Short mmCIF file of C-alpha atoms in Angstrom, two decimals:
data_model
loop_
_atom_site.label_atom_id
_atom_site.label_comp_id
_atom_site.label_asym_id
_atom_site.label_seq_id
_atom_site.Cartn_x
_atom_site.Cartn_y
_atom_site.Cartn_z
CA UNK A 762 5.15 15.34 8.39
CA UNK A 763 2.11 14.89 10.27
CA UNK A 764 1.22 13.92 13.95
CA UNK A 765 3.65 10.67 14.75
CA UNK A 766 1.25 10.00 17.71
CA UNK A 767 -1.47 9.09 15.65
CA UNK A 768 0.47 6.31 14.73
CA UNK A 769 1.77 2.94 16.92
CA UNK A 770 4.78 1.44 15.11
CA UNK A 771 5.44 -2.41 16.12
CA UNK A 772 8.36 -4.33 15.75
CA UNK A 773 8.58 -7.53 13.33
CA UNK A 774 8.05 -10.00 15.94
CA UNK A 775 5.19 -8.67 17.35
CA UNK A 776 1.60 -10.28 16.09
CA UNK A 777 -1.23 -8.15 17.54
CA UNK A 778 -4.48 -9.67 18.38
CA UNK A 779 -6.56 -7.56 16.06
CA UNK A 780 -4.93 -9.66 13.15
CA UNK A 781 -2.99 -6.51 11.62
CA UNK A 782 0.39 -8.38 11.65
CA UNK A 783 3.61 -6.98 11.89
CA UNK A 784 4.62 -3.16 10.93
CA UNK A 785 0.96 -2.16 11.81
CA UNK A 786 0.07 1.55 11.99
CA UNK A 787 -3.22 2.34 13.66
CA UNK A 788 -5.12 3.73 16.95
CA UNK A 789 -8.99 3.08 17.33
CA UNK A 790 -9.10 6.72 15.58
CA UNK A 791 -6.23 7.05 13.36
CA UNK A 792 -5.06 6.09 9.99
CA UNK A 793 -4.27 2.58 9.23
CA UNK A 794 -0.39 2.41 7.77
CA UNK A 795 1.46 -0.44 7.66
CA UNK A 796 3.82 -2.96 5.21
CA UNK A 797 3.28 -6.13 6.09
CA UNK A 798 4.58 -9.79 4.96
CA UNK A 799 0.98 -11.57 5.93
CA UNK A 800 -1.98 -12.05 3.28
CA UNK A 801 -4.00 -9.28 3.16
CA UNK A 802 -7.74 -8.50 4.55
CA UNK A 803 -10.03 -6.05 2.65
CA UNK A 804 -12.75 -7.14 5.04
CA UNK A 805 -10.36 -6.09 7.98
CA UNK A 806 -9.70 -2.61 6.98
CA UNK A 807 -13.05 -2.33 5.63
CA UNK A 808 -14.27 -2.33 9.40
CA UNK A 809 -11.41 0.08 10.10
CA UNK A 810 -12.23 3.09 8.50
CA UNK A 811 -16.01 2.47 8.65
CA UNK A 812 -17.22 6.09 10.32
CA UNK A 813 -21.08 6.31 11.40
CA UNK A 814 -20.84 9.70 10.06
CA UNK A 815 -19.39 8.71 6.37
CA UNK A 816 -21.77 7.41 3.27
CA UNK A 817 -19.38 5.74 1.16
CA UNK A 818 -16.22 3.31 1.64
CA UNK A 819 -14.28 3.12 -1.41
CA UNK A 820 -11.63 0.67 -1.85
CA UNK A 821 -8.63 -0.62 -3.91
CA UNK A 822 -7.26 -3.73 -3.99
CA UNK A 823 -4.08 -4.53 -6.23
CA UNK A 824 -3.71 -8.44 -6.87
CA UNK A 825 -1.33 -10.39 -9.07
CA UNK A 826 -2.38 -11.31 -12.07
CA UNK A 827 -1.16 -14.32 -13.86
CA UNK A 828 0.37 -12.82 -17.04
CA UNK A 829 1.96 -9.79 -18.31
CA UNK A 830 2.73 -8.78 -21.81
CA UNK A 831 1.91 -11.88 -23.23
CA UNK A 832 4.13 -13.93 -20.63
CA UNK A 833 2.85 -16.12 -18.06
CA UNK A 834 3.08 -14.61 -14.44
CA UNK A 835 3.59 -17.26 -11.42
CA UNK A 836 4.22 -14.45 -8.26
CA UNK A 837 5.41 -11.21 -7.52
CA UNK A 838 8.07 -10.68 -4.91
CA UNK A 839 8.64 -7.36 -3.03
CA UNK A 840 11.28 -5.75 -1.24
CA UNK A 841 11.53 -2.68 1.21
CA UNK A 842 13.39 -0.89 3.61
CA UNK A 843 10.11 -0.86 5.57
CA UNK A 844 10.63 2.09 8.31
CA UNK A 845 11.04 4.15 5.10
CA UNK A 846 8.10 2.92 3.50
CA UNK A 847 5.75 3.38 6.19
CA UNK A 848 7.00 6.68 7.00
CA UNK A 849 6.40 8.01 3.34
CA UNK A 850 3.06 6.41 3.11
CA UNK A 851 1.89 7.86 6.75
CA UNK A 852 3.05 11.54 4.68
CA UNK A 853 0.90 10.32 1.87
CA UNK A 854 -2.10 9.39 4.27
CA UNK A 855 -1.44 12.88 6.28
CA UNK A 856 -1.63 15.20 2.55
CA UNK A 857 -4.77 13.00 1.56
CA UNK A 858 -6.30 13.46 4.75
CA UNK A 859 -5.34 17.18 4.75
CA UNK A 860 -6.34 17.97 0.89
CA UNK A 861 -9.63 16.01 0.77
CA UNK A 862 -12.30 17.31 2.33
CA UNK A 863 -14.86 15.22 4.07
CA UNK A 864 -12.78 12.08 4.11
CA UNK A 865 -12.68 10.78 7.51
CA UNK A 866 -10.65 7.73 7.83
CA UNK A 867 -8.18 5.75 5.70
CA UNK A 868 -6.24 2.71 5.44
CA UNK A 869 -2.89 1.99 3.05
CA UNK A 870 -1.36 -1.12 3.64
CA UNK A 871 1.17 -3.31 1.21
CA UNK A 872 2.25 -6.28 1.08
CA UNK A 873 5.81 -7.56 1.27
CA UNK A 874 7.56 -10.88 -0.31
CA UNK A 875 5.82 -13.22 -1.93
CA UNK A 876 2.26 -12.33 -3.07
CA UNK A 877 1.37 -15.57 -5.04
CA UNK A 878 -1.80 -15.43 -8.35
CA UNK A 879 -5.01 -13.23 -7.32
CA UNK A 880 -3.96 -12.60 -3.40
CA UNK A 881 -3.49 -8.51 -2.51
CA UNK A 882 -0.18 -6.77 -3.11
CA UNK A 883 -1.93 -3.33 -1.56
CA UNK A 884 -4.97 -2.49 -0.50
CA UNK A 885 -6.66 1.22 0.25
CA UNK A 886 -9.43 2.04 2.16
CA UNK A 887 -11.29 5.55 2.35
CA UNK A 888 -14.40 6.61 4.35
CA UNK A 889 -15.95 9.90 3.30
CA UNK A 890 -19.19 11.71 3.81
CA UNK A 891 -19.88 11.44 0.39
CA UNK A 892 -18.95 9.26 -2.27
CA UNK A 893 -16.94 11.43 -4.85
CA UNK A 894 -14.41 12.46 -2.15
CA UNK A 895 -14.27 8.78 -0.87
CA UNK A 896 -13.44 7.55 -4.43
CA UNK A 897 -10.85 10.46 -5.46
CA UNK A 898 -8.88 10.16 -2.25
CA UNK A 899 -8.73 6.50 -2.68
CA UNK A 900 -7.35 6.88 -6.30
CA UNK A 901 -4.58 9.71 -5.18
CA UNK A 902 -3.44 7.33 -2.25
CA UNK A 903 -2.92 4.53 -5.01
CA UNK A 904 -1.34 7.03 -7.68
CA UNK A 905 0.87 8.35 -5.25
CA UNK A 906 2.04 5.67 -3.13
CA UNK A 907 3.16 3.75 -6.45
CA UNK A 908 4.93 7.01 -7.41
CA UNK A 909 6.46 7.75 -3.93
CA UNK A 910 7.13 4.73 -2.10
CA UNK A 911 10.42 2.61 -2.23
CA UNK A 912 8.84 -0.64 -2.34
CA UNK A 913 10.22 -2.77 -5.01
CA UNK A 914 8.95 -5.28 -7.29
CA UNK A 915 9.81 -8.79 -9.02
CA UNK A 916 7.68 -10.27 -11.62
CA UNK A 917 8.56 -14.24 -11.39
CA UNK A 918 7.60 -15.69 -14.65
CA UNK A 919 7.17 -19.14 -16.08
CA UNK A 920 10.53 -18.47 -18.07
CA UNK A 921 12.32 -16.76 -15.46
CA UNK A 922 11.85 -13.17 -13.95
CA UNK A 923 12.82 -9.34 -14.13
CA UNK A 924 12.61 -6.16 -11.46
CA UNK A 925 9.92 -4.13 -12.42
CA UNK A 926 9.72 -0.41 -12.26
CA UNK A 927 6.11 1.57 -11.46
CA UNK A 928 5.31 3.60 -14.36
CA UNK A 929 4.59 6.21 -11.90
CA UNK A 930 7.54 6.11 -9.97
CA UNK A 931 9.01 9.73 -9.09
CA UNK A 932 12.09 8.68 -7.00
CA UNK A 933 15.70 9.46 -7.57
CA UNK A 934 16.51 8.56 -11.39
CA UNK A 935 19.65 5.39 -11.57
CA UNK A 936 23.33 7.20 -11.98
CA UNK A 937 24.25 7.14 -15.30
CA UNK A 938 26.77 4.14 -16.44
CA UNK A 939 30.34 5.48 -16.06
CA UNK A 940 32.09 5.31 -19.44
CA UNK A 941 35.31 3.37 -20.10
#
């Protein structure tokens, strides 16, 4: 489950100075966690996880693209219970931090409601002492927070929109529809 004091939940209302908005997750030495409805900043979380003893930062960013099979994208919404979110990404954070070797810091933050064309819906940041660690811990946070999390997403299209599953969603499958 990992060590909840390495973590400082906020409430909604509350807007720290540092600029991590609301739901943030983070001590001056701890992982950064946090859903958030604000705009995203790589830069921010960049300086986060930066560790004088780490040569390599590798990062994701997710944005919204402006089409999808062939139809043209305007936004994506999402949705969360958000105390459930961040409490399965802080066990995601905890297993990466615990299974890769030499990573020192991380950040996993995502976005909430609208994310309108080329702004972040999620954004991970790794520092490790080397760079293959850095780069495979940041690709199992993504993998497995889209497979893991209950965050939700709406594709809003020019002709109208759908819910979207992850591909790589894991969860608990839909009941089956009860016959007549």
């Amino acid at each position: 489950q990992g060590d909840a004091s390495r973590y400082c939940i906020t409430k909604r209302a509350f807007q720290p100075a540092s600029g991590l908005g609301p739901m943030a997750a983070a001590d001056s030495d701890g992982p950064v966690v946090r859903v958030t409805h604000d705009r995203l900043d790589i830069d921010e979380l960049v300086r986060k996880v930066t560790d004088p003893a780490c040569g390599a930062i590798a990062t994701f960013s997710g944005t919204t693209r402006n089409n999808f099979d062939g139809r043209e994208v305007v936004r994506l919404e999402y949705e969360a219970y958000e105390p459930m979110a961040v409490k399965e990404m802080r066990t995601i954070v905890d297993e990466t931090l615990a299974t890769f070797a030499g990573v020192r810091r991380v950040a996993c933050v995502h976005r909430l409601g609208l994310v309108p064309i080329g702004e972040s819906s999620v954004i991970i940041a790794v520092s490790g002492e080397h760079r293959p660690e850095a780069f495979d811990a940041c690709r199992h946070l993504i993998d497995t927070v889209k497979a893991r999390v209950p965050i939700w997403k709406k594709e809003i299209y020019s002709d109208g929109s759908s819910w979207k599953a992850n591909k790589e969603w894991i969860g608990v499958e839909a009941p089956p529809a009860a016959s007549a």
